[in-house]
PDB file of C-alpha atoms in Angstrom:
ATOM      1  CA  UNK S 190     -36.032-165.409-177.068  1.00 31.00           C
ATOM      2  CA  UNK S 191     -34.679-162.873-180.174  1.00 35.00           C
ATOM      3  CA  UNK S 192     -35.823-159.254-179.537  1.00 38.00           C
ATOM      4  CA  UNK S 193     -35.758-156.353-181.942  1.00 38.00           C
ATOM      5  CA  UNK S 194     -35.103-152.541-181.551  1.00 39.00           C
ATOM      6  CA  UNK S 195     -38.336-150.510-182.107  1.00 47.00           C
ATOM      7  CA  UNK S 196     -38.691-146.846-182.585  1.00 54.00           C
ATOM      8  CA  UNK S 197     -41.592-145.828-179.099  1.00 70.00           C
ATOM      9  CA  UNK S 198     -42.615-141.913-178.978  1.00 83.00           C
ATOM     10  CA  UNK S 199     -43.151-140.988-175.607  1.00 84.00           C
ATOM     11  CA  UNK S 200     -45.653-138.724-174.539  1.00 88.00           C
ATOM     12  CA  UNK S 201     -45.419-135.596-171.950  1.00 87.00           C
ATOM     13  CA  UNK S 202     -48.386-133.409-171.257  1.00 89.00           C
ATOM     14  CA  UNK S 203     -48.125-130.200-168.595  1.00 88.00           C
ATOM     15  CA  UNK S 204     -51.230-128.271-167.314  1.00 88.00           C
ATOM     16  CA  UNK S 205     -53.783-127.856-164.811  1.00 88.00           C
ATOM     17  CA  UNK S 206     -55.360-130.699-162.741  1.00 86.00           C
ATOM     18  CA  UNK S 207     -58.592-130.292-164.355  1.00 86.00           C
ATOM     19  CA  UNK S 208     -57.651-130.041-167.512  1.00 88.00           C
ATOM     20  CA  UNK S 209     -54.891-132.715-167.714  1.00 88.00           C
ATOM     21  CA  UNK S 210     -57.538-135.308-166.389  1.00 87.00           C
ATOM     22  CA  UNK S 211     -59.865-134.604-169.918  1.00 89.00           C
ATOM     23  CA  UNK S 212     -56.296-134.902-172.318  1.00 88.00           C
ATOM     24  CA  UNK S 213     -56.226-138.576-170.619  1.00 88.00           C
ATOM     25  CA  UNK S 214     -59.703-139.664-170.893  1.00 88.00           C
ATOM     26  CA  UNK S 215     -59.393-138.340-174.369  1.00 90.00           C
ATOM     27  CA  UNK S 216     -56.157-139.444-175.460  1.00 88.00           C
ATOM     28  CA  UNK S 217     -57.188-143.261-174.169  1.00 86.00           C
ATOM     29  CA  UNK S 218     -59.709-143.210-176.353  1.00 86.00           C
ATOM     30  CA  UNK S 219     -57.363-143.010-179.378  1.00 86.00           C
ATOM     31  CA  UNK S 220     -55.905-145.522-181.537  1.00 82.00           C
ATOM     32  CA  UNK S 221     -52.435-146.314-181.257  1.00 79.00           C
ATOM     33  CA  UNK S 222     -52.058-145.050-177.104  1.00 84.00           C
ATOM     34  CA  UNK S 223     -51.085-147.317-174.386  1.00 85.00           C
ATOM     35  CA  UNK S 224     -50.147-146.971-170.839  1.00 85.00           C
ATOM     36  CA  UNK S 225     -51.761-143.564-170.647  1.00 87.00           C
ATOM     37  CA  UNK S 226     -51.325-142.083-166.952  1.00 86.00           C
ATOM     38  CA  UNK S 227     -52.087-139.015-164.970  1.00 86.00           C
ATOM     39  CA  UNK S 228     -49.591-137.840-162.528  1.00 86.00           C
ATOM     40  CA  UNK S 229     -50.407-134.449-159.920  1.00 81.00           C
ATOM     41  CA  UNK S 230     -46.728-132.795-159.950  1.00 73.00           C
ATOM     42  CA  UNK S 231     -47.257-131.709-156.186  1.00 66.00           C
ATOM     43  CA  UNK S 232     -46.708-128.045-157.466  1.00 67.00           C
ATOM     44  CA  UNK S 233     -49.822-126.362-156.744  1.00 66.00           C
ATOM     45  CA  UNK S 234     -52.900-127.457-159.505  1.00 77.00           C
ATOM     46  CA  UNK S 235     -50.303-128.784-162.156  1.00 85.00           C
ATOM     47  CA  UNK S 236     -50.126-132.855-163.665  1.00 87.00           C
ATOM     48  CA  UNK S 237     -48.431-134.696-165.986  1.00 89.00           C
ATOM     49  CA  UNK S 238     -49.964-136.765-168.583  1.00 89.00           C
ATOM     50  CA  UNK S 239     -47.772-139.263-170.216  1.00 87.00           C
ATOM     51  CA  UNK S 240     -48.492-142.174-172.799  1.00 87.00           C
ATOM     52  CA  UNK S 241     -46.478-144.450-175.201  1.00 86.00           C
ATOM     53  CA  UNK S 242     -47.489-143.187-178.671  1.00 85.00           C
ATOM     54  CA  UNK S 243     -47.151-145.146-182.073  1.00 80.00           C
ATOM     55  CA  UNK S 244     -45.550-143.389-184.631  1.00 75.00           C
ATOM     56  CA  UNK S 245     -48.314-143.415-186.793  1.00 74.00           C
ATOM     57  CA  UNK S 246     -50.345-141.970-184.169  1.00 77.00           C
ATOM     58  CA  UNK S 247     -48.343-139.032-183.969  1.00 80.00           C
ATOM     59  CA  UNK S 248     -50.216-136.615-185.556  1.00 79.00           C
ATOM     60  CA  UNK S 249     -53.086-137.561-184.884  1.00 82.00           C
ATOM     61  CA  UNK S 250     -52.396-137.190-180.972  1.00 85.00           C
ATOM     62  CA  UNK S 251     -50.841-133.726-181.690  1.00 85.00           C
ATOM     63  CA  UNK S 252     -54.181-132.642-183.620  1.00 85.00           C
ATOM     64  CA  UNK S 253     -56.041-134.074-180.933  1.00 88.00           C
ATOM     65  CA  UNK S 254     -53.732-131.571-177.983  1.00 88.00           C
ATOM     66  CA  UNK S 255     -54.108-128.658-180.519  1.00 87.00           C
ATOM     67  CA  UNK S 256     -57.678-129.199-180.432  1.00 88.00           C
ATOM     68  CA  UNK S 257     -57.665-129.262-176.874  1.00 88.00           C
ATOM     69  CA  UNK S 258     -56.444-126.258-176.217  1.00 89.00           C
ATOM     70  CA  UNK S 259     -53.108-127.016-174.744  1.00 88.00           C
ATOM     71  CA  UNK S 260     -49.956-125.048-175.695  1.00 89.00           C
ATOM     72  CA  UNK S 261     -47.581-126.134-177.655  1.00 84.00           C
ATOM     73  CA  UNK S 262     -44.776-125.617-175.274  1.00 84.00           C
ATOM     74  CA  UNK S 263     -46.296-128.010-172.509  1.00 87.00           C
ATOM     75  CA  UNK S 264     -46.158-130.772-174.919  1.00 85.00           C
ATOM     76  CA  UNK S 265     -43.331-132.973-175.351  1.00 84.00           C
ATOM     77  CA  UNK S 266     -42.994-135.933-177.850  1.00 81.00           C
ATOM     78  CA  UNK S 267     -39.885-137.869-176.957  1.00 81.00           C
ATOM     79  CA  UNK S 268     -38.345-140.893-180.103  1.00 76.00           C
ATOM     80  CA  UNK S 269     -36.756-143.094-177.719  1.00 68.00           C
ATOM     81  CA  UNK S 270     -35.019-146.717-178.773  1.00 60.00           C
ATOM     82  CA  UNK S 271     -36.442-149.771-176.677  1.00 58.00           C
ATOM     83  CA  UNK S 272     -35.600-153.704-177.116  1.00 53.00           C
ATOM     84  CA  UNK S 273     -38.864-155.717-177.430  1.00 54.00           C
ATOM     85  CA  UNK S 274     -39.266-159.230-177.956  1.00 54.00           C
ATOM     86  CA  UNK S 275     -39.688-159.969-181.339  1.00 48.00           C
ATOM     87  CA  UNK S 276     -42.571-160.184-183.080  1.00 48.00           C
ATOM     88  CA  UNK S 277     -44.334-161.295-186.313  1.00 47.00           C
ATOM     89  CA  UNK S 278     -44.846-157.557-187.067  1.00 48.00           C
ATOM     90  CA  UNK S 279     -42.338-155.739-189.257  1.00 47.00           C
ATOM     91  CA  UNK S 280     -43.990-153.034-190.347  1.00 49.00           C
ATOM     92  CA  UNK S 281     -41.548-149.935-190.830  1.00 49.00           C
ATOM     93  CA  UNK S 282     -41.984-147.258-188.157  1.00 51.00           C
ATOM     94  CA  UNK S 283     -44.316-144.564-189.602  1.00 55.00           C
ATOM     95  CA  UNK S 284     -43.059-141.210-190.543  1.00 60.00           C
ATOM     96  CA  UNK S 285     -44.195-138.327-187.641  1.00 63.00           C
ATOM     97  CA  UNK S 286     -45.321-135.587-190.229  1.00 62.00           C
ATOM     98  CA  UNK S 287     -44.792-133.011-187.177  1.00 66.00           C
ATOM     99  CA  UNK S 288     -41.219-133.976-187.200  1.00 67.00           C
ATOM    100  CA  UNK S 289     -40.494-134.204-190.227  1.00 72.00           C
ATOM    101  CA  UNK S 290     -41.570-130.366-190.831  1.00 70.00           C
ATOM    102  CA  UNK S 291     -39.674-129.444-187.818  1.00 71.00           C
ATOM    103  CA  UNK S 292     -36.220-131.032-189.061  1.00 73.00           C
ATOM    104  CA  UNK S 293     -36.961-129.483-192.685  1.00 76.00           C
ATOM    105  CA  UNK S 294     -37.295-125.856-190.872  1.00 75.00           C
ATOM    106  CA  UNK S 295     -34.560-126.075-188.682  1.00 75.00           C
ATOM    107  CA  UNK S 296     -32.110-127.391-191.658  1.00 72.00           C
ATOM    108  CA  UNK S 297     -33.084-124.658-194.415  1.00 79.00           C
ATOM    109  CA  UNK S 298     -32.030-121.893-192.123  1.00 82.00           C
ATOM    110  CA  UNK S 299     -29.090-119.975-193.201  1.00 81.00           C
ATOM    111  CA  UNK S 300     -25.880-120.712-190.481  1.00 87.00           C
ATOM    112  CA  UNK S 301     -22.446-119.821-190.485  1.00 91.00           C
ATOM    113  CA  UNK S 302     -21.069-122.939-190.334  1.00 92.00           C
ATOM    114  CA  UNK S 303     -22.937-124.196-193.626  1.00 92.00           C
ATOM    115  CA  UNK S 304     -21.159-121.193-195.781  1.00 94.00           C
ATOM    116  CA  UNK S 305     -18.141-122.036-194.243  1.00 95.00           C
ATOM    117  CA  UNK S 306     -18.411-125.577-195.121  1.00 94.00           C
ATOM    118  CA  UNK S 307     -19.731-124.512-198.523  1.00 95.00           C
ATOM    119  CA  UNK S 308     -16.954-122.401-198.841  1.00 96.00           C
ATOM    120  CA  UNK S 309     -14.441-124.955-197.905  1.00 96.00           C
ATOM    121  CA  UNK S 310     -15.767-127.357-200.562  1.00 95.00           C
ATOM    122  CA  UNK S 311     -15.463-124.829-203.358  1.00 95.00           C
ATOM    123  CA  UNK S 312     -11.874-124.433-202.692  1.00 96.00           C
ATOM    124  CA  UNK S 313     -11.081-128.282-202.361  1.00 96.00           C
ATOM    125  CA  UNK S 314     -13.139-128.963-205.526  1.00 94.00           C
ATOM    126  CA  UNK S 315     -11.393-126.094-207.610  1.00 94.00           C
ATOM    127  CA  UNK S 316      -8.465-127.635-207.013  1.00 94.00           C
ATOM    128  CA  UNK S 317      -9.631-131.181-207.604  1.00 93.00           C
ATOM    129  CA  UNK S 318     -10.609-129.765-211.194  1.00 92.00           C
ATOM    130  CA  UNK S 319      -7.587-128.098-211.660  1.00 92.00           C
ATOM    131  CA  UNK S 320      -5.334-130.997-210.944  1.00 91.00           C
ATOM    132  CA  UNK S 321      -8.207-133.660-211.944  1.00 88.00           C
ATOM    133  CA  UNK S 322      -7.995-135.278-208.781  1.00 90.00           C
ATOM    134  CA  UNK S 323     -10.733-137.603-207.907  1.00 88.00           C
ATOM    135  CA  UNK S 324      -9.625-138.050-204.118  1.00 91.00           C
ATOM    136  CA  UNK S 325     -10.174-133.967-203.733  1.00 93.00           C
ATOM    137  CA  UNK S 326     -13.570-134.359-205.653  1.00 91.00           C
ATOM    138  CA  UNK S 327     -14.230-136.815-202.974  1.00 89.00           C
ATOM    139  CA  UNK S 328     -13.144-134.537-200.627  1.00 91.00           C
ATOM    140  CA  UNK S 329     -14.862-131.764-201.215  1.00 92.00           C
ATOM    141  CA  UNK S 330     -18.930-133.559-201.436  1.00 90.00           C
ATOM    142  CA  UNK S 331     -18.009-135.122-198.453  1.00 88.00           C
ATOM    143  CA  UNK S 332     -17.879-131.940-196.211  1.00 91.00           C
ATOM    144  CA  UNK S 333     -20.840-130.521-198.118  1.00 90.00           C
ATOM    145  CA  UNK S 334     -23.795-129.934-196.419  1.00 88.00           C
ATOM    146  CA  UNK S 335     -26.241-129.444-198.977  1.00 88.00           C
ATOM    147  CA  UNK S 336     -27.814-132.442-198.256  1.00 86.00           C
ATOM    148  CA  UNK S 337     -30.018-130.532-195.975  1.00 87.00           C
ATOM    149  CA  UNK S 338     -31.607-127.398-197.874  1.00 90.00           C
ATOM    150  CA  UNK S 339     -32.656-129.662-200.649  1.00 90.00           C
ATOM    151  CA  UNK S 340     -34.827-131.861-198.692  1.00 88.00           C
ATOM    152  CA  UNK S 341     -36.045-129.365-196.674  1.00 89.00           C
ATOM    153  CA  UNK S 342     -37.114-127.901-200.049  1.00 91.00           C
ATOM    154  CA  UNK S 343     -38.666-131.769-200.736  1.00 90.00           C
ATOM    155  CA  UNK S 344     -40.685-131.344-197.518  1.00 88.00           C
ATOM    156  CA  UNK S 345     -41.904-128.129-198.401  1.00 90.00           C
ATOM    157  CA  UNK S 346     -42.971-129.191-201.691  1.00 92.00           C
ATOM    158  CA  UNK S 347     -45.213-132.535-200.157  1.00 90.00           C
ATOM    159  CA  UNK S 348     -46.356-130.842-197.298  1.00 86.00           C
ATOM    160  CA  UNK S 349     -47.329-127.549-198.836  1.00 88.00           C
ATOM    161  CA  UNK S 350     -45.183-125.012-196.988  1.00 89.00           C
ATOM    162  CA  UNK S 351     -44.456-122.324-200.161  1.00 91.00           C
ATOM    163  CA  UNK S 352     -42.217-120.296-197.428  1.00 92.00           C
ATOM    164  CA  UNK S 353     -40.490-123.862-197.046  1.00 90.00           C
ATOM    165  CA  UNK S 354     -39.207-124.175-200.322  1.00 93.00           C
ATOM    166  CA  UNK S 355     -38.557-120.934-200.686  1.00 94.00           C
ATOM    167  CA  UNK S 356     -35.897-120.734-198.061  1.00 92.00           C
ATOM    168  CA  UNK S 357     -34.398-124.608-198.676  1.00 92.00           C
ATOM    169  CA  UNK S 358     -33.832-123.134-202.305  1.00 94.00           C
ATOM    170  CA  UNK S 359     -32.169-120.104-201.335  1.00 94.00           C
ATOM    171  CA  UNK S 360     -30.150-121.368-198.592  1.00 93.00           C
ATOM    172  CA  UNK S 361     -29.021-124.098-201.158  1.00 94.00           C
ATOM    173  CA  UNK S 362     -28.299-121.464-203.707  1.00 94.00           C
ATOM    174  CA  UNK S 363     -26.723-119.595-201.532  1.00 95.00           C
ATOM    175  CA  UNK S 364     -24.171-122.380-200.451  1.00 95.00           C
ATOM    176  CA  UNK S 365     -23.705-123.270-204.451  1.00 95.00           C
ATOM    177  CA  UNK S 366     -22.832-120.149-205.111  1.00 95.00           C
ATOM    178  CA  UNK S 367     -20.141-119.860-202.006  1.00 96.00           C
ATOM    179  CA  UNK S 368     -18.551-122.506-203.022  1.00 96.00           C
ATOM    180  CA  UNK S 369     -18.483-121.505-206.884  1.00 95.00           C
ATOM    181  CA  UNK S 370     -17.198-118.077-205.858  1.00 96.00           C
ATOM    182  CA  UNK S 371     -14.429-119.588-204.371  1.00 96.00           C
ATOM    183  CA  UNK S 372     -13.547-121.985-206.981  1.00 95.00           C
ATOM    184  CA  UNK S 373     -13.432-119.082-209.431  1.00 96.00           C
ATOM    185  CA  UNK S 374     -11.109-117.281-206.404  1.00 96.00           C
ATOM    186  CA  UNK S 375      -8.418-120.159-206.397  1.00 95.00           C
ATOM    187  CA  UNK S 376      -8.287-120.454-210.435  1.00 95.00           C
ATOM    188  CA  UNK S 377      -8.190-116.821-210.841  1.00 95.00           C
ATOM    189  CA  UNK S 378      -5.674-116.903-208.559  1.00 94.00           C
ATOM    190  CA  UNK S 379      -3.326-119.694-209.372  1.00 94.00           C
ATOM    191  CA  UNK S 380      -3.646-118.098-213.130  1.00 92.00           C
ATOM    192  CA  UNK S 381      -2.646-114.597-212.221  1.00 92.00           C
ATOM    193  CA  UNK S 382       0.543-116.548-210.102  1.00 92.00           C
ATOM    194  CA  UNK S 383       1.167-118.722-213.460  1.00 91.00           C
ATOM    195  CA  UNK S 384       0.402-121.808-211.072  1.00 92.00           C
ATOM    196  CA  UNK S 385      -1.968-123.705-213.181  1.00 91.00           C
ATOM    197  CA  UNK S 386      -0.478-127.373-213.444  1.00 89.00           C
ATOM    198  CA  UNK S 387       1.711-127.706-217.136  1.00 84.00           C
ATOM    199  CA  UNK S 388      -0.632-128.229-220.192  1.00 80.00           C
ATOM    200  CA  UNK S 389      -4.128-127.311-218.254  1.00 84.00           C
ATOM    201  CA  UNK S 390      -7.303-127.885-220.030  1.00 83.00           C
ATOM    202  CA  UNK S 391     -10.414-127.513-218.765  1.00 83.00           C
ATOM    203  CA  UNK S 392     -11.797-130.678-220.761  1.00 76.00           C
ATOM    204  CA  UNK S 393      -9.323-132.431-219.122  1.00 71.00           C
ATOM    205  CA  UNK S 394     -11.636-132.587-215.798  1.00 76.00           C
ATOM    206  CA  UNK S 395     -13.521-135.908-215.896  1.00 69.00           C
ATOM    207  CA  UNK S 396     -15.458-135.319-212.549  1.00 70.00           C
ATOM    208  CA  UNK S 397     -18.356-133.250-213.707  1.00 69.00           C
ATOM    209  CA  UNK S 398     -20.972-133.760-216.625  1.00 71.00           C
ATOM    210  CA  UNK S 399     -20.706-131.114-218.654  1.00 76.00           C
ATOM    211  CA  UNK S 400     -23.689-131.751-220.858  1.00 82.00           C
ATOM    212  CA  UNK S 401     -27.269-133.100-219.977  1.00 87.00           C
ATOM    213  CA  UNK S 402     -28.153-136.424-220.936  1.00 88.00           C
ATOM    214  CA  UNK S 403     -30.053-139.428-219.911  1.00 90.00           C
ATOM    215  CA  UNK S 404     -27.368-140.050-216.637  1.00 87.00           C
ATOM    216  CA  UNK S 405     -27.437-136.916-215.766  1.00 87.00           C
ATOM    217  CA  UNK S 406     -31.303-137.049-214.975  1.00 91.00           C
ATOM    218  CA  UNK S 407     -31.266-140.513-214.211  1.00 92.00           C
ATOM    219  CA  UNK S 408     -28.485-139.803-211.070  1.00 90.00           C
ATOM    220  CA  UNK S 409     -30.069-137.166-209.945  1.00 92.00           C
ATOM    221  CA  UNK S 410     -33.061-138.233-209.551  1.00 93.00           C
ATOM    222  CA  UNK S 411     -31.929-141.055-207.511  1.00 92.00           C
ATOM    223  CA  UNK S 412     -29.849-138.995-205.397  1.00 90.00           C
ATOM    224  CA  UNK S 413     -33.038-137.239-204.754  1.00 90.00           C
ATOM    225  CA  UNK S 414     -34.556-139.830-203.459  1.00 91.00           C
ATOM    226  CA  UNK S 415     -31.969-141.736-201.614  1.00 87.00           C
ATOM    227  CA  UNK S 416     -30.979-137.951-199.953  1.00 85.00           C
ATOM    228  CA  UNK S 417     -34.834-138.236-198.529  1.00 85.00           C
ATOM    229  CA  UNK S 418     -34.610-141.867-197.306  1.00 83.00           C
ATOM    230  CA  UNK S 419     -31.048-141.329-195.479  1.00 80.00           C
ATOM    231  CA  UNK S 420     -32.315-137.866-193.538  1.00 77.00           C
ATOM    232  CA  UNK S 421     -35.438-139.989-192.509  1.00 69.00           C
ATOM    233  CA  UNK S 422     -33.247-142.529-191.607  1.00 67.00           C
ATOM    234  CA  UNK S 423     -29.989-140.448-189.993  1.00 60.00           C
ATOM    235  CA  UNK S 424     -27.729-141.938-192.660  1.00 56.00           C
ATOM    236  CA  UNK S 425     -27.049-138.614-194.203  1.00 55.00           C
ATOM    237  CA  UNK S 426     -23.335-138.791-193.093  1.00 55.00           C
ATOM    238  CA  UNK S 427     -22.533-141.624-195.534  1.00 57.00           C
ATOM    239  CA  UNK S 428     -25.449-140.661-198.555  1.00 63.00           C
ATOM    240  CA  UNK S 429     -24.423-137.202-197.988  1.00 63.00           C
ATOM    241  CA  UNK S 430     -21.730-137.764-200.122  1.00 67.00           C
ATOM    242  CA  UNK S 431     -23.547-139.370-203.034  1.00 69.00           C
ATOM    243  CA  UNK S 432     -25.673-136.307-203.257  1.00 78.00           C
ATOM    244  CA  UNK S 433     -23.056-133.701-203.353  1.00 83.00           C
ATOM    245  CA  UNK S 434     -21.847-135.501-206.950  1.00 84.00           C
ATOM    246  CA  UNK S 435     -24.672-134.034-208.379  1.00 87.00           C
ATOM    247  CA  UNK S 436     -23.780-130.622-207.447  1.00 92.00           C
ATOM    248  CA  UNK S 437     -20.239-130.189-205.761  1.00 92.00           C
ATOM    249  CA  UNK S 438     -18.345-131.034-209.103  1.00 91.00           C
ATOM    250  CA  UNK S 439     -20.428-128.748-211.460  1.00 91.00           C
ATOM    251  CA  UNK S 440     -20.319-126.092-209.165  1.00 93.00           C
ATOM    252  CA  UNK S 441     -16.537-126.099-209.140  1.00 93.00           C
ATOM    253  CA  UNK S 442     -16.440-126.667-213.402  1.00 93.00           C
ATOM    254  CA  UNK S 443     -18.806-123.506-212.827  1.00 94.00           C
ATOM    255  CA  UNK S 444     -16.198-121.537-210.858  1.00 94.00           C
ATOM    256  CA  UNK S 445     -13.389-122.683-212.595  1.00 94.00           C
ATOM    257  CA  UNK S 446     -14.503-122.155-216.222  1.00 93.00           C
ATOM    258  CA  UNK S 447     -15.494-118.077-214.961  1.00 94.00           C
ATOM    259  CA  UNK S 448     -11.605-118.521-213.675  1.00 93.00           C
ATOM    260  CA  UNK S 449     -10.504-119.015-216.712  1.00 92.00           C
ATOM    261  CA  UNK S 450     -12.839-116.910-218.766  1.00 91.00           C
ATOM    262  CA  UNK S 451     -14.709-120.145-220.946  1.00 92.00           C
ATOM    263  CA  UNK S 452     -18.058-119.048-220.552  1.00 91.00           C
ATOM    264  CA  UNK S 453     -19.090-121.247-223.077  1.00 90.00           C
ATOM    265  CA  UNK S 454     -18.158-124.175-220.644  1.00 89.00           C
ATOM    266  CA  UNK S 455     -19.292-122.585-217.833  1.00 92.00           C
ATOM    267  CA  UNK S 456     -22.979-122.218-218.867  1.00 92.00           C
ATOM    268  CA  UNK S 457     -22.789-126.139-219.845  1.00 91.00           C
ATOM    269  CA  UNK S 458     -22.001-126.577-216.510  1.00 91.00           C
ATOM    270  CA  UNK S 459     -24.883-124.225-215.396  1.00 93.00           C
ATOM    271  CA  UNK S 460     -27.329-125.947-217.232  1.00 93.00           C
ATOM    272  CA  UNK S 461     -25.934-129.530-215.705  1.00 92.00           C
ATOM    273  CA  UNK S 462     -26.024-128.025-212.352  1.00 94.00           C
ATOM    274  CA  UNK S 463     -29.778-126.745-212.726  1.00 94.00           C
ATOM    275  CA  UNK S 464     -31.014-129.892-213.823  1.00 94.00           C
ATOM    276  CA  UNK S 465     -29.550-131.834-211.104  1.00 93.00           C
ATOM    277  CA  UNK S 466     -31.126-129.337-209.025  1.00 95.00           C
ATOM    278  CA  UNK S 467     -34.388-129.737-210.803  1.00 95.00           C
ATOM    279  CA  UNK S 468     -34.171-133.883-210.771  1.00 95.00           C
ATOM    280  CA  UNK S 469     -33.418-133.821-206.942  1.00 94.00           C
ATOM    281  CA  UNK S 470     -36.523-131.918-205.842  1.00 94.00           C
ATOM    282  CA  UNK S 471     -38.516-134.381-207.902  1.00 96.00           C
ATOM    283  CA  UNK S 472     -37.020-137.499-206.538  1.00 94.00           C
ATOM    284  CA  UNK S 473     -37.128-136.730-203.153  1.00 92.00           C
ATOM    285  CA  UNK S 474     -40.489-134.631-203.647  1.00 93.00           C
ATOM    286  CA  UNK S 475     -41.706-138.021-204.714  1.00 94.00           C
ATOM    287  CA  UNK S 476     -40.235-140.638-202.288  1.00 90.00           C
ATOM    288  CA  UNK S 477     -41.888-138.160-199.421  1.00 89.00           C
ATOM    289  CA  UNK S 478     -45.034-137.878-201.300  1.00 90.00           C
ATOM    290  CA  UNK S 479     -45.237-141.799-201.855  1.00 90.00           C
ATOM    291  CA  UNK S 480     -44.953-142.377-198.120  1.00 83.00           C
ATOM    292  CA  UNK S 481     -47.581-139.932-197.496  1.00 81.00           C
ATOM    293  CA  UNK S 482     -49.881-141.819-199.677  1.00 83.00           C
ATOM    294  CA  UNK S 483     -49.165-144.859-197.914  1.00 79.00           C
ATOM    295  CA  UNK S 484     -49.514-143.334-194.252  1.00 70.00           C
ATOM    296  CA  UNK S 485     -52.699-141.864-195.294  1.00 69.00           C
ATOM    297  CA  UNK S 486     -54.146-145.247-196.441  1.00 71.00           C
ATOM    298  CA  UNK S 487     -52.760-147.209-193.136  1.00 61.00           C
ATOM    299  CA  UNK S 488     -54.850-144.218-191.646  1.00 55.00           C
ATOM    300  CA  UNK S 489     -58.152-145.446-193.261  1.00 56.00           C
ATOM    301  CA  UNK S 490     -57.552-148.704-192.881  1.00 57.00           C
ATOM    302  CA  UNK S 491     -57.293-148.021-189.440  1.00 52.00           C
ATOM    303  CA  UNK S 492     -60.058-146.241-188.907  1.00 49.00           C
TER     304      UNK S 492
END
């Protein structure tokens, strides 16, 4: 018999006897529970509810908990991986809204390990436009975290959290700027040592749009979208990459052209580098926002 892997959310509840015995009347009651049980802890008054939740339950249950009265920090909602025998239903696992929120909060903080990766990309992708090398482009958007602030900026946007998007946006412009400061630290170095490669130009560099067009929105806006999918998805190792060439490369033109004192190039690449910026919020801003839609409907219909 074939079997499949299926996303389960498991369901801990802490409290009081009492209590815990009206969260599992009430939580059996709700669509999308199963195996709901009531266990007394043997520590005084205190039991344990626990239930199998759907994911597109989630929220839903949490509401319900909220509602109830019971803190936040007796409740645990647990994604774990089970085999099942297969099944004619293939309906993607739903999207837990609380979770998503969560992850976007936790990644749009400001750490020291995302300026130093920031920082380290700025110096490999100086150098990659410097000596137009393609493997250091590489390089560089593949240590680049800022995968991370710009979705959490996407979730802020769908879900309505201002302060959200605020701090995605500043912790990504924060890391852009990092690693343009120290792109325009290696050129300005290397010029003042007279270490720029023989016959240098700046034009030369054939990594980074320097001018806004129809690709330039185009890519971006996918990246946008595909960023979303892969974070949802914990494939934001390997699309990590394809979203940092929207952003790694025209940082470093950025930092280089300020190296070298070609301002005029440097605001092209300004301009490239906010409309990537622009066209990523709005493709993963809408891949989020379509999924809502659809959640919301499977909600009705399930109703």
């Amino acid at each position: 018999m074939a079997a499949k892997s299926s996303g389960v959310l498991q369901l801990r509840v802490y409290g009081k006897v009492t209590a815990m015995a009206a969260v599992a009347e009430r939580l059996d009651s709700l669509a999308g529970m199963r195996h709901v049980g009531l266990t007394e802890t043997g520590r005084g008054e205190a039991a344990l509810v626990t239930a199998d939740v759907r994911s597109e339950a989630a929220d839903r249950v949490l509401a319900t908990l909220q509602a109830l009265g019971v803190p936040p920090d007796d409740v645990a909602l647990i994604r774990l991986d089970t085999i099942s025998p297969a099944s004619g239903d293939n309906a993607p696992t739903a999207l837990v809204w609380a979770e998503v929120l969560g992850q976007a909060r936790a990644v749009s903080r400001v750490h020291v390990r995302y300026f130093v990766l920031m920082a380290a990309a700025g110096v490999i992708a100086g150098l990659a436009v410097i000596n137009n090398s393609a493997t250091l482009i590489v390089g560089a958007m593949a240590i680049s975290p800022d995968l991370y602030p710009i979705t959490a900026a996407c979730a802020g946007l769908v879900l309505r959290r201002g302060r959200l998007v605020r701090r995605g946006l500043g912790t990504l412009l924060l890391g852009l700027g990092t690693a343009g400061v120290l792109a325009v630290t290696v050129t300005t170095c290397l010029n003042l040592l007279d270490a720029l490669p023989a016959g240098f130009s700046l034009q030369e560099f054939s990594f980074a749009q320097t001018h806004v067009n129809a690709t330039t929105i185009l890519v971006a806006l996918a990246a946008g979208v595909a960023g979303m999918l892969a974070v949802e998805t914990r494939a934001s190792a390997a699309v990590g990459v394809g979203i940092s060439v929207t952003t790694i490369p025209s940082s470093a033109y950025l930092g280089v052209a300020i190296g070298l004192g070609e301002l005029s190039s440097a605001l092209s690449a300004l301009g490239v580098l906010g409309a990537n910026i622009a066209m990523m919020l709005v493709g993963g801003s809408a891949a989020l926002a379509a999924q809502r839609i659809v959640a919301s409907r499977h909600a009705l219909e399930g109703t």
